Short mmCIF file of C-alpha atoms and ligand atoms in Angstrom, two decimals:
data_model
loop_
_atom_site.label_atom_id
_atom_site.label_comp_id
_atom_site.label_asym_id
_atom_site.label_seq_id
_atom_site.Cartn_x
_atom_site.Cartn_y
_atom_site.Cartn_z
CA MET A 19 18.83 -24.55 -0.74
CA ALA A 20 15.21 -24.42 -2.01
CA TYR A 21 15.79 -21.13 -3.07
CA GLN A 22 19.14 -21.60 -4.88
CA ASN A 23 18.58 -24.94 -6.37
CA TYR A 24 14.67 -24.04 -7.39
CA SER A 25 13.53 -20.76 -6.96
CA LYS A 26 16.50 -18.93 -8.91
CA LYS A 27 15.76 -21.42 -11.78
CA ASP A 28 12.21 -20.47 -12.01
CA ARG A 29 11.20 -23.59 -10.68
CA SER A 30 8.55 -24.83 -8.03
CA VAL A 31 9.38 -27.13 -5.70
CA LEU A 32 7.55 -29.47 -2.84
CA VAL A 33 8.85 -28.90 0.54
CA PRO A 34 8.68 -31.45 3.29
CA VAL A 35 7.01 -30.00 6.33
CA PHE A 36 4.94 -31.13 9.31
CA GLY A 37 2.26 -28.80 8.75
CA PRO A 38 -1.44 -29.64 7.45
CA ASN A 39 -0.93 -28.87 3.76
CA GLU A 40 1.15 -29.75 1.15
CA GLU A 41 3.79 -26.70 0.76
CA ILE A 42 4.93 -25.77 -2.50
CA LEU A 43 7.34 -23.01 -3.13
CA LEU A 44 7.04 -20.91 -6.37
CA PRO A 45 9.78 -18.76 -7.60
CA PRO A 46 9.65 -14.95 -7.35
CA SER A 47 9.56 -15.14 -11.26
CA ALA A 48 5.91 -16.27 -10.72
CA LEU A 49 4.80 -13.78 -8.62
CA ASN A 50 2.85 -11.55 -11.12
CA TRP A 51 1.12 -14.92 -12.81
CA LEU A 52 0.21 -15.95 -8.78
CA CYS A 53 -1.26 -12.39 -8.26
CA LYS A 54 -3.29 -12.39 -11.18
CA GLN A 55 -5.11 -15.81 -10.37
CA PRO A 56 -8.52 -15.60 -9.53
CA ASP A 57 -9.70 -16.22 -6.06
CA SER A 58 -11.91 -19.06 -7.08
CA GLN A 59 -8.94 -20.89 -8.58
CA ILE A 60 -5.99 -19.77 -5.94
CA SER A 61 -7.47 -18.45 -2.93
CA SER A 62 -5.98 -15.82 -0.77
CA LEU A 63 -8.95 -16.25 2.05
CA ALA A 64 -8.56 -19.88 2.23
CA ALA A 65 -5.14 -19.75 2.75
CA GLN A 66 -5.60 -17.35 5.70
CA ILE A 67 -8.38 -19.51 6.98
CA ASP A 68 -5.68 -22.53 7.05
CA ALA A 69 -3.02 -20.36 8.41
CA ILE A 70 -4.64 -18.59 11.28
CA GLN A 71 -7.65 -21.08 12.11
CA LEU A 72 -10.00 -18.52 13.33
CA GLY A 73 -12.60 -21.04 13.36
CA TYR A 74 -11.23 -22.86 16.46
CA SER A 75 -10.22 -19.62 18.28
CA LEU A 76 -13.20 -17.35 17.56
CA GLY A 77 -15.72 -19.34 15.57
CA ASN A 78 -16.26 -20.17 11.48
CA LYS A 79 -18.03 -17.10 10.78
CA TYR A 80 -15.04 -14.85 11.46
CA ALA A 81 -13.16 -16.70 9.19
CA TYR A 82 -15.40 -17.67 6.54
CA ASP A 83 -17.21 -14.25 6.58
CA PRO A 84 -14.38 -11.73 7.18
CA TRP A 85 -16.43 -8.57 6.51
CA GLY A 86 -14.41 -6.83 9.26
CA GLY A 87 -11.25 -6.96 7.02
CA TYR A 88 -13.45 -5.62 4.05
CA VAL A 89 -14.84 -2.65 5.89
CA THR A 90 -11.52 -1.78 7.19
CA LYS A 91 -9.88 -2.14 3.77
CA ALA A 92 -12.29 0.18 2.38
CA ALA A 93 -12.34 2.75 5.29
CA LEU A 94 -8.51 3.07 6.40
CA ASN A 95 -7.22 5.63 4.07
CA SER A 96 -10.06 8.15 4.85
CA ILE A 97 -9.94 7.73 8.41
CA MET A 98 -6.19 7.97 8.48
CA GLU A 99 -6.44 11.52 6.65
CA TYR A 100 -8.37 13.04 9.51
CA SER A 101 -6.61 11.13 12.47
CA TYR A 102 -2.98 12.04 12.03
CA GLU A 103 -3.00 14.62 14.53
CA ALA A 104 -4.97 12.31 16.93
CA VAL A 105 -2.77 9.39 16.40
CA TYR A 106 0.26 11.52 16.94
CA ASP A 107 -1.22 12.67 20.44
CA GLU A 108 -1.46 8.95 21.44
CA VAL A 109 2.08 7.99 20.46
CA ARG A 110 3.47 11.14 22.35
CA ALA A 111 1.55 10.17 25.41
CA ALA A 112 2.56 6.49 25.23
CA VAL A 113 5.86 7.03 24.48
CA ASP A 114 6.26 9.60 27.67
CA ALA A 115 4.25 7.05 29.59
CA TRP A 116 6.53 4.21 29.02
CA LEU A 117 9.76 5.82 28.57
CA GLY A 118 9.29 8.51 31.40
CA LYS A 119 10.64 12.31 31.61
CA ASP A 120 13.85 11.82 33.71
CA THR A 121 16.52 13.78 31.97
CA GLU A 122 19.33 12.98 34.63
CA GLU A 123 19.36 9.24 34.74
CA TRP A 124 19.25 6.64 32.36
CA LYS A 125 16.29 3.89 32.09
CA GLU A 126 16.41 0.39 31.14
CA ILE A 127 13.43 -0.49 28.90
CA GLU A 128 11.80 -3.98 28.14
CA LEU A 129 11.31 -3.30 24.28
CA PHE A 130 8.84 -5.95 23.59
CA SER A 131 6.37 -4.92 25.99
CA ALA A 132 7.19 -1.14 25.25
CA CYS A 133 6.53 -1.74 21.54
CA ARG A 134 3.35 -3.55 22.06
CA LEU A 135 1.62 -0.83 24.26
CA ILE A 136 3.00 2.06 22.23
CA VAL A 137 1.48 0.62 18.87
CA GLY A 138 -1.45 -0.83 20.92
CA ARG A 139 -2.52 2.64 21.96
CA ALA A 140 -1.77 4.53 18.76
CA THR A 141 -3.72 1.76 16.71
CA GLN A 142 -6.69 1.96 19.12
CA ARG A 143 -7.16 5.54 18.78
CA LEU A 144 -7.94 4.84 15.01
CA THR A 145 -9.76 1.77 15.85
CA LEU A 146 -12.35 2.82 18.44
CA GLY A 147 -10.85 6.26 19.98
CA ASP A 148 -12.96 9.07 18.30
CA SER A 149 -15.74 9.54 20.84
CA PRO A 150 -16.21 10.31 24.65
CA GLU A 151 -16.48 6.53 25.47
CA GLY A 152 -13.84 5.49 22.82
CA HIS A 153 -11.15 8.27 23.54
CA PRO A 154 -10.20 7.33 27.28
CA LEU A 155 -10.54 3.55 26.41
CA CYS A 156 -7.46 3.62 24.10
CA GLN A 157 -5.63 5.12 26.47
CA ASP A 158 -6.50 2.39 29.12
CA GLN A 159 -3.37 0.16 29.51
CA ASP A 160 -5.65 -2.82 30.78
CA PHE A 161 -7.59 -2.26 27.82
CA VAL A 162 -4.53 -2.66 25.69
CA THR A 163 -3.25 -5.50 27.41
CA SER A 164 -6.51 -7.19 26.98
CA CYS A 165 -6.40 -6.92 23.30
CA TYR A 166 -2.98 -8.70 23.20
CA GLY A 167 -4.49 -11.12 25.66
CA VAL A 168 -7.00 -12.40 22.94
CA LEU A 169 -4.39 -11.76 19.90
CA ASP A 170 -1.79 -14.03 21.79
CA GLY A 171 -4.86 -16.47 22.27
CA MET A 172 -5.46 -16.58 18.48
CA LEU A 173 -1.64 -17.01 18.00
CA ASP A 174 -1.11 -19.87 20.32
CA ALA A 175 -4.24 -21.72 18.73
CA ALA A 176 -2.67 -21.02 15.24
CA GLY A 177 0.94 -22.11 16.32
CA TYR A 178 -0.70 -25.49 17.78
CA LEU A 179 -2.73 -26.08 14.48
CA ALA A 180 0.06 -25.47 12.20
CA GLY A 181 2.22 -28.01 13.81
CA CYS A 182 -0.04 -31.09 12.99
CA ARG A 183 -1.94 -32.73 10.19
CA LYS A 184 -5.59 -31.84 9.69
CA PRO A 185 -7.14 -35.33 11.21
CA PHE A 186 -5.93 -34.01 14.47
CA TRP A 187 -7.51 -30.49 14.35
CA PRO A 188 -10.62 -31.53 15.93
CA VAL A 189 -8.86 -32.46 19.21
CA VAL A 190 -5.94 -29.80 19.38
CA GLY A 191 -8.00 -27.17 18.19
CA PRO A 192 -10.49 -26.99 21.12
CA TRP A 193 -7.59 -27.64 23.46
CA ALA A 194 -5.39 -24.92 22.04
CA SER A 195 -8.25 -22.30 22.32
CA ARG A 196 -9.57 -23.44 25.85
CA HIS A 197 -8.63 -20.20 27.29
CA MET A 198 -10.25 -17.75 24.51
CA SER A 199 -13.72 -17.41 25.92
CA LYS A 200 -12.42 -15.94 29.32
CA LYS A 201 -10.04 -13.72 27.37
CA ILE A 202 -13.05 -12.60 25.05
CA LYS A 203 -15.37 -12.00 27.91
CA ASP A 204 -12.78 -9.80 29.52
CA LEU A 205 -12.45 -7.85 26.28
CA ALA A 206 -16.13 -7.78 25.82
CA THR A 207 -16.54 -6.29 29.11
CA ARG A 208 -14.18 -3.24 28.27
CA ILE A 209 -15.62 -2.75 24.99
CA LYS A 210 -19.19 -2.64 26.25
CA PRO A 211 -19.38 1.11 27.18
CA VAL A 212 -18.10 2.41 23.94
CA TYR A 213 -20.48 -0.66 22.11
CA GLU A 214 -23.61 0.74 23.85
CA GLU A 215 -22.57 4.28 22.97
CA ARG A 216 -22.45 3.95 19.32
CA MET A 217 -25.46 1.53 18.91
CA GLY A 218 -27.16 4.56 20.98
CA MET A 219 -25.93 7.04 18.47
CA ILE A 220 -27.01 4.75 15.40
CA ASN A 221 -30.33 4.53 16.83
CA GLY A 222 -30.42 8.12 17.13
CA LYS A 223 -30.57 8.19 20.82
CA THR A 224 -27.71 9.78 21.57
CA ALA A 225 -25.18 12.30 19.55
CA GLY A 226 -21.36 12.13 19.17
CA ALA A 227 -19.34 14.77 20.54
CA ASP A 228 -20.07 18.00 18.87
CA GLY A 229 -22.82 16.24 17.20
CA GLN A 230 -20.31 14.59 15.04
CA THR A 231 -20.36 10.63 14.02
CA PRO A 232 -17.11 9.31 15.51
CA ARG A 233 -14.63 8.75 12.66
CA ASP A 234 -12.91 5.62 13.36
CA ILE A 235 -12.84 1.75 12.16
CA PHE A 236 -15.18 0.55 15.15
CA GLN A 237 -18.02 3.20 13.88
CA LYS A 238 -17.72 1.73 10.43
CA ILE A 239 -17.91 -1.64 11.58
CA ILE A 240 -20.99 -1.32 13.71
CA SER A 241 -22.71 0.83 10.97
CA TYR A 242 -21.94 -1.78 8.43
CA GLY A 243 -23.02 -4.53 11.06
CA VAL A 244 -26.52 -2.83 11.75
CA LYS A 245 -27.33 -2.68 8.13
CA GLU A 246 -25.84 -5.84 6.39
CA ARG A 247 -25.50 -8.25 9.73
CA PRO A 248 -28.24 -6.98 12.14
CA ARG A 249 -28.01 -10.30 14.41
CA GLU A 250 -24.28 -10.09 14.71
CA ALA A 251 -24.36 -5.87 15.26
CA LYS A 252 -26.90 -6.74 18.36
CA SER A 253 -24.53 -9.05 19.89
CA LEU A 254 -21.63 -7.28 22.20
CA ASP A 255 -19.85 -10.84 21.94
CA ASN A 256 -20.12 -10.85 18.30
CA ILE A 257 -18.83 -7.42 17.76
CA THR A 258 -16.03 -8.29 20.15
CA ARG A 259 -14.74 -11.10 18.18
CA ARG A 260 -14.91 -8.89 14.80
CA ILE A 261 -12.66 -6.41 17.00
CA ALA A 262 -10.32 -9.20 18.02
CA VAL A 263 -9.79 -10.15 13.89
CA LEU A 264 -9.15 -6.69 13.42
CA ASN A 265 -6.46 -6.45 16.17
CA PHE A 266 -4.76 -9.43 14.87
CA GLY A 267 -4.08 -7.65 11.67
CA THR A 268 -3.38 -4.10 12.94
CA MET A 269 -1.42 -4.83 16.08
CA HIS A 270 0.55 -7.86 16.09
CA GLN A 271 2.92 -7.53 12.91
CA THR A 272 3.17 -3.71 13.68
CA SER A 273 4.67 -4.21 17.04
CA ILE A 274 7.00 -6.75 16.14
CA THR A 275 8.19 -4.52 13.11
CA LEU A 276 8.83 -1.66 15.49
CA HIS A 277 10.73 -3.74 17.76
CA ASN A 278 13.03 -4.88 14.96
CA LEU A 279 13.30 -1.05 13.70
CA LEU A 280 14.24 0.19 16.86
CA LEU A 281 16.86 -2.52 17.51
CA ASN A 282 18.21 -1.51 14.08
CA MET A 283 18.24 2.07 14.75
CA ILE A 284 20.36 1.79 17.74
CA GLY A 285 22.60 -1.06 16.44
CA SER A 286 23.40 0.82 13.13
CA ASP A 287 23.84 4.12 14.98
CA ALA A 288 27.63 3.81 15.62
CA GLU A 289 28.58 3.40 12.22
CA TYR A 290 25.82 5.42 10.47
CA ASP A 291 25.09 7.91 13.17
CA THR A 292 21.54 6.76 12.55
CA ILE A 293 19.81 8.73 15.40
CA SER A 294 21.25 12.19 14.25
CA ALA A 295 20.46 11.45 10.89
CA LEU A 296 16.79 11.26 11.89
CA ARG A 297 16.58 13.93 14.40
CA ASP A 298 18.15 16.12 11.74
CA GLU A 299 15.16 14.92 9.15
CA GLY A 300 12.35 15.49 11.75
CA ARG A 301 13.62 19.26 12.30
CA GLU A 302 13.80 19.68 8.49
CA VAL A 303 10.52 18.24 7.92
CA LEU A 304 8.36 19.28 10.89
CA GLY A 305 10.10 22.24 11.88
CA GLU A 306 12.81 23.24 14.38
CA ASP A 307 10.18 22.56 17.36
CA GLY A 308 9.10 19.50 15.92
CA GLU A 309 5.41 20.79 16.20
CA GLY A 310 4.71 20.83 12.30
CA ALA A 311 1.51 19.04 11.05
CA TRP A 312 1.69 15.53 9.89
CA ASN A 313 0.13 14.56 6.37
CA LYS A 314 0.99 12.60 3.40
CA THR A 315 3.76 15.30 2.31
CA VAL A 316 5.66 14.95 5.65
CA LEU A 317 5.38 11.21 5.34
CA ASN A 318 6.61 11.26 2.06
CA ASN A 319 9.43 13.61 2.91
CA MET A 320 10.91 11.44 5.76
CA THR A 321 13.06 9.76 3.20
CA HIS A 322 15.65 8.50 5.98
CA ALA A 323 12.89 6.98 8.33
CA ASP A 324 11.18 5.66 5.12
CA SER A 325 14.68 3.87 4.35
CA LEU A 326 15.27 2.46 7.76
CA ALA A 327 11.72 1.02 8.23
CA ARG A 328 12.16 -0.37 4.56
CA GLU A 329 15.65 -2.09 5.37
CA THR A 330 14.11 -3.25 8.67
CA MET A 331 11.24 -5.04 6.63
CA ARG A 332 13.72 -6.33 4.16
CA LEU A 333 16.03 -7.87 6.60
CA HIS A 334 13.91 -8.75 9.65
CA SER A 335 10.55 -9.35 8.19
CA PHE A 336 8.24 -11.33 10.54
CA ILE A 337 6.97 -13.70 7.52
CA GLY A 338 9.44 -15.98 6.03
CA ARG A 339 7.13 -17.24 2.96
CA THR A 340 4.81 -14.60 1.44
CA VAL A 341 1.92 -14.57 -0.99
CA GLN A 342 0.42 -17.66 0.70
CA ARG A 343 -2.48 -19.25 -1.41
CA LEU A 344 -4.37 -22.38 -1.06
CA ILE A 345 -5.03 -24.16 -4.44
CA VAL A 346 -9.22 -24.49 -4.29
CA ALA A 347 -9.38 -25.41 -8.06
CA PRO A 348 -10.92 -28.99 -7.93
CA GLU A 349 -8.58 -30.12 -10.67
CA GLY A 350 -5.66 -28.48 -9.46
CA VAL A 351 -3.72 -25.52 -11.49
CA VAL A 352 -0.70 -25.61 -13.66
CA ALA A 353 2.06 -23.21 -12.67
CA PRO A 354 4.07 -21.30 -15.22
CA ASP A 355 7.02 -23.93 -14.87
CA GLY A 356 4.56 -26.58 -15.98
CA VAL A 357 4.26 -28.15 -12.46
CA ARG A 358 0.39 -29.19 -11.46
CA LEU A 359 -0.39 -27.53 -8.29
CA PRO A 360 -2.80 -29.84 -6.87
CA HIS A 361 -5.95 -29.26 -5.10
CA GLY A 362 -5.43 -28.59 -1.43
CA ALA A 363 -1.67 -27.51 -1.70
CA MET A 364 -0.50 -24.49 -0.13
CA VAL A 365 1.75 -22.30 -2.58
CA SER A 366 3.81 -19.28 -1.31
CA ILE A 367 7.06 -17.43 -2.20
CA LEU A 368 10.42 -17.32 -0.24
CA ALA A 369 10.49 -13.72 1.04
CA HIS A 370 13.56 -13.63 3.20
CA GLN A 371 15.77 -15.21 0.45
CA ALA A 372 14.23 -12.88 -2.36
CA GLN A 373 15.10 -10.03 0.03
CA THR A 374 18.56 -11.05 0.80
CA ASP A 375 19.46 -12.03 -2.91
CA ALA A 376 22.94 -10.85 -3.47
CA GLU A 377 21.95 -10.19 -7.36
CA THR A 378 19.55 -7.43 -6.34
CA TYR A 379 20.75 -6.14 -3.13
CA GLU A 380 24.91 -5.46 -2.48
CA ASP A 381 25.93 -6.77 0.52
CA PRO A 382 22.66 -8.17 1.18
CA LEU A 383 22.83 -9.50 4.98
CA THR A 384 24.21 -6.33 6.19
CA PHE A 385 21.83 -3.72 7.48
CA GLN A 386 22.31 -0.39 6.20
CA PRO A 387 19.61 2.25 7.43
CA PHE A 388 19.91 4.62 4.50
CA ARG A 389 20.33 2.04 1.62
CA PHE A 390 16.90 3.45 0.26
CA SER A 391 17.23 7.07 1.00
CA ARG A 392 16.41 9.40 -1.99
CA PRO A 393 16.66 13.21 -2.35
CA ARG A 394 13.56 14.79 -0.76
CA GLY A 395 11.00 15.56 -3.15
CA GLN A 396 11.48 12.43 -5.51
CA SER A 397 9.55 10.34 -3.15
CA LYS A 398 6.33 10.22 -4.99
CA ASP A 399 6.96 7.82 -7.61
CA ALA A 400 9.63 6.20 -6.13
CA GLN A 401 9.68 2.04 -6.40
CA SER A 402 11.84 1.67 -3.06
CA THR A 403 9.65 2.99 -0.29
CA PHE A 404 8.52 1.37 2.71
CA VAL A 405 4.90 0.82 1.28
CA SER A 406 5.94 -0.08 -2.51
CA THR A 407 6.06 -4.04 -3.05
CA SER A 408 7.77 -6.05 -5.65
CA ALA A 409 9.29 -9.55 -6.11
CA SER A 410 12.37 -8.23 -4.17
CA TYR A 411 10.20 -6.75 -1.25
CA LEU A 412 7.60 -8.90 0.02
CA GLY A 413 6.83 -8.31 3.68
CA PHE A 414 3.53 -6.87 2.59
CA SER A 415 2.83 -9.56 0.01
CA HIS A 416 2.19 -8.05 -3.37
CA GLY A 417 -0.82 -7.68 -5.88
CA ARG A 418 -4.34 -7.13 -5.00
CA HIS A 419 -4.57 -8.77 -1.70
CA ALA A 420 -1.25 -6.69 -0.37
CA CYS A 421 -1.41 -5.39 3.02
CA PRO A 422 -3.89 -2.43 2.91
CA GLY A 423 -2.65 -1.51 6.31
CA ARG A 424 1.03 -0.64 5.30
CA PHE A 425 -0.03 2.83 5.03
CA LEU A 426 -1.06 3.19 8.57
CA VAL A 427 2.38 1.20 9.78
CA ASP A 428 4.29 3.55 7.53
CA THR A 429 2.49 6.41 9.64
CA GLU A 430 2.81 4.81 12.98
CA LEU A 431 6.42 4.10 12.59
CA LYS A 432 7.57 7.31 11.43
CA MET A 433 5.78 9.12 14.13
CA ILE A 434 7.26 6.68 16.77
CA MET A 435 10.62 7.11 15.58
CA THR A 436 10.61 10.67 14.95
CA TYR A 437 9.08 11.58 18.54
CA LEU A 438 11.63 8.84 20.17
CA VAL A 439 14.84 10.24 18.58
CA ARG A 440 13.85 14.24 19.13
CA GLU A 441 12.82 13.52 22.94
CA TYR A 442 15.15 10.77 23.84
CA ASP A 443 18.87 9.44 23.97
CA LEU A 444 18.89 5.94 23.14
CA GLU A 445 21.43 3.09 23.59
CA PHE A 446 21.82 -0.61 24.21
CA PRO A 447 22.60 -1.97 27.77
CA GLU A 448 26.48 -1.98 28.33
CA SER A 449 26.53 -5.99 28.08
CA TYR A 450 25.60 -5.93 24.19
CA ASN A 451 28.67 -4.46 23.20
CA LYS A 452 26.88 -2.03 20.95
CA GLN A 453 25.50 -5.31 19.09
CA ARG A 454 21.96 -5.79 18.32
CA PRO A 455 20.90 -9.10 19.78
CA GLN A 456 19.98 -11.15 17.14
CA ASN A 457 16.41 -12.66 15.57
CA THR A 458 15.69 -16.32 15.39
CA TRP A 459 13.95 -18.41 12.74
CA PHE A 460 11.06 -20.37 14.02
CA SER A 461 8.54 -22.27 11.99
CA GLY A 462 9.17 -19.81 9.07
CA PHE A 463 8.74 -16.88 11.26
CA GLY A 464 11.44 -14.39 12.07
CA ILE A 465 11.14 -13.59 15.83
CA PRO A 466 12.78 -10.76 17.53
CA PRO A 467 14.62 -11.34 20.76
CA LEU A 468 11.75 -10.96 23.09
CA ASP A 469 14.06 -10.33 26.11
CA ALA A 470 15.93 -7.53 24.64
CA LYS A 471 16.48 -4.10 26.49
CA ILE A 472 17.34 -0.64 25.49
CA MET A 473 18.50 2.17 27.68
CA VAL A 474 16.70 5.56 27.49
CA ARG A 475 16.95 8.97 28.76
CA ARG A 476 15.09 12.00 28.21
CA ARG A 477 16.88 14.74 26.42
CA LYS A 478 17.04 18.24 28.00
CA ALA A 479 14.83 20.66 26.51
C1 HEM B 25 4.01 -4.51 9.95
C2 HEM B 25 2.63 -4.72 9.92
C3 HEM B 25 1.95 -5.52 8.84
C4 HEM B 25 2.43 -6.40 8.20
C5 HEM B 25 3.71 -7.07 7.87
C6 HEM B 25 1.45 -7.01 7.30
C7 HEM B 25 1.23 -7.92 6.38
C8 HEM B 25 0.21 -8.49 5.51
C9 HEM B 25 0.36 -9.73 4.75
C10 HEM B 25 1.47 -10.36 4.25
C11 HEM B 25 -0.87 -9.82 4.19
C12 HEM B 25 -1.45 -10.96 3.33
C13 HEM B 25 -1.65 -10.34 2.09
C14 HEM B 25 -1.90 -11.72 0.95
O1 HEM B 25 -2.48 -12.58 1.13
O2 HEM B 25 -1.32 -11.34 -0.19
C15 HEM B 25 -1.89 -8.73 4.86
C16 HEM B 25 -3.18 -8.65 4.70
C17 HEM B 25 -3.82 -7.72 5.22
N1 HEM B 25 -3.73 -6.78 6.19
FE1 HEM B 25 -1.80 -6.28 6.91
N2 HEM B 25 0.20 -6.29 7.77
C18 HEM B 25 0.74 -5.46 8.67
C19 HEM B 25 -0.32 -4.56 9.39
C20 HEM B 25 -1.48 -4.33 9.07
C21 HEM B 25 -2.47 -3.12 9.52
C22 HEM B 25 -1.93 -2.31 10.47
C23 HEM B 25 -3.74 -3.42 9.05
C24 HEM B 25 -4.74 -2.63 9.12
C25 HEM B 25 -5.01 -1.49 9.48
C26 HEM B 25 -3.62 -4.51 7.99
C27 HEM B 25 -4.75 -4.90 7.35
C28 HEM B 25 -4.59 -6.18 6.30
C29 HEM B 25 -5.94 -6.61 5.76
C30 HEM B 25 -7.14 -6.11 6.00
C31 HEM B 25 -5.44 -7.52 5.05
C32 HEM B 25 -6.37 -8.63 3.74
C33 HEM B 25 -6.01 -8.04 2.44
C34 HEM B 25 -6.76 -8.67 1.47
O3 HEM B 25 -6.94 -10.01 1.69
O4 HEM B 25 -7.04 -8.40 0.90
N3 HEM B 25 -2.40 -5.12 8.35
N4 HEM B 25 -1.31 -8.04 5.64
#
């Protein structure tokens, strides 16, 4: 209703919510204006602080001084360039470990936990896996589970606080975060060997494998910490909390997106022959044996996989509202339609409605895996790729704060789906009648069916 009556008419609207702030929805036509506003007036960071409430779950400095995010943003693309092979190795090993190698019997898989552990292992390879101590750690399932334990604690605290007004936060916040210390301690114990190894390298006491400095995010974070935040860097607990913030960004929405993507891939197979098309594409791009090297060109050439991933983000984005910003200008700000946005209001744009608008997308509520496929080779400047954001594709937000991790997500999803379809037959349990179980909306978030199962069987060589 708000979208049809206001957003489509280029008007802002105040929406009634239980949450801590006044919530104002801006129309998609205000997107470029919104993205251009200075952070000193309309703040992305302040919105994240309010939405995630790290102050209670981890401590104030992780919210107000998020240097780990800045270090990651600056380093991510160059780290990815030389990590393709290593990440793909982890993807293969993680998929094999979870789905098995039985070529005779079908096996039922709990999709949610499988997606979490596959994404977790691949992501941790890039986070801290590039050293003798880090490498086995990223392969340790208990470590990945511990990372999700902390992440879930952060989500729980954020969820409780989002449901109540600010005066209640000093009571609700500590209560909602009461399990965090134990979870962080467990994670810190697991990180300790790699932390000590890296500090040793920085202090010149030990060398990396083959004399190389490890090339992962952890190394960048520790190095920055030692130089710019030496007191923090000396504390294992502090560094563990920095890793917890990082994992929140890297693992949570990526595993949910994979979950949705696999449901969509299997659910669209009967009508679109989706799985065969992805298998053919994998062979064309990576060679008959699938052993070709991963690089940017390969990723660009996977146009069917790209379309499937984009269509998944379009229809099954986790966030319902996007480009969330808090008005921090003391006197408020005037929106393009003349409405005054008061200090302290949270503004955002409705993503799901913009992404399912019939004026932009034909048959908008139908999942069409190859809606955005394009001839191979034309991908470079294409506007409709998984990573190209716009007013009608907002899952990664837009503008200068748009998610810098989307290139990593793109890589991980393509690696996982290519390996999965090459090595496995996949279908739904018979009771699903070939239908994808539906997502539900909860408090503005699109939640996939967490109890969904899939059937898999290893293909014969
Ligand atoms: C499907 C997975 C993901 C989704 C849907 C997603 C979505 C988002 C969104 C909506 C924002 C807010 C942007 C804004 O305020 O305008 C964001 C910010 C951010 N994301 Fe992601 N993200 C994902 C995965 C990742 C990964 C894997 C990483 C890192 C490796 C990452 C790193 C970041 C960082 C550092 C920011 C802050 C950017 C800034 O404020 O300038 N994200 N993400």
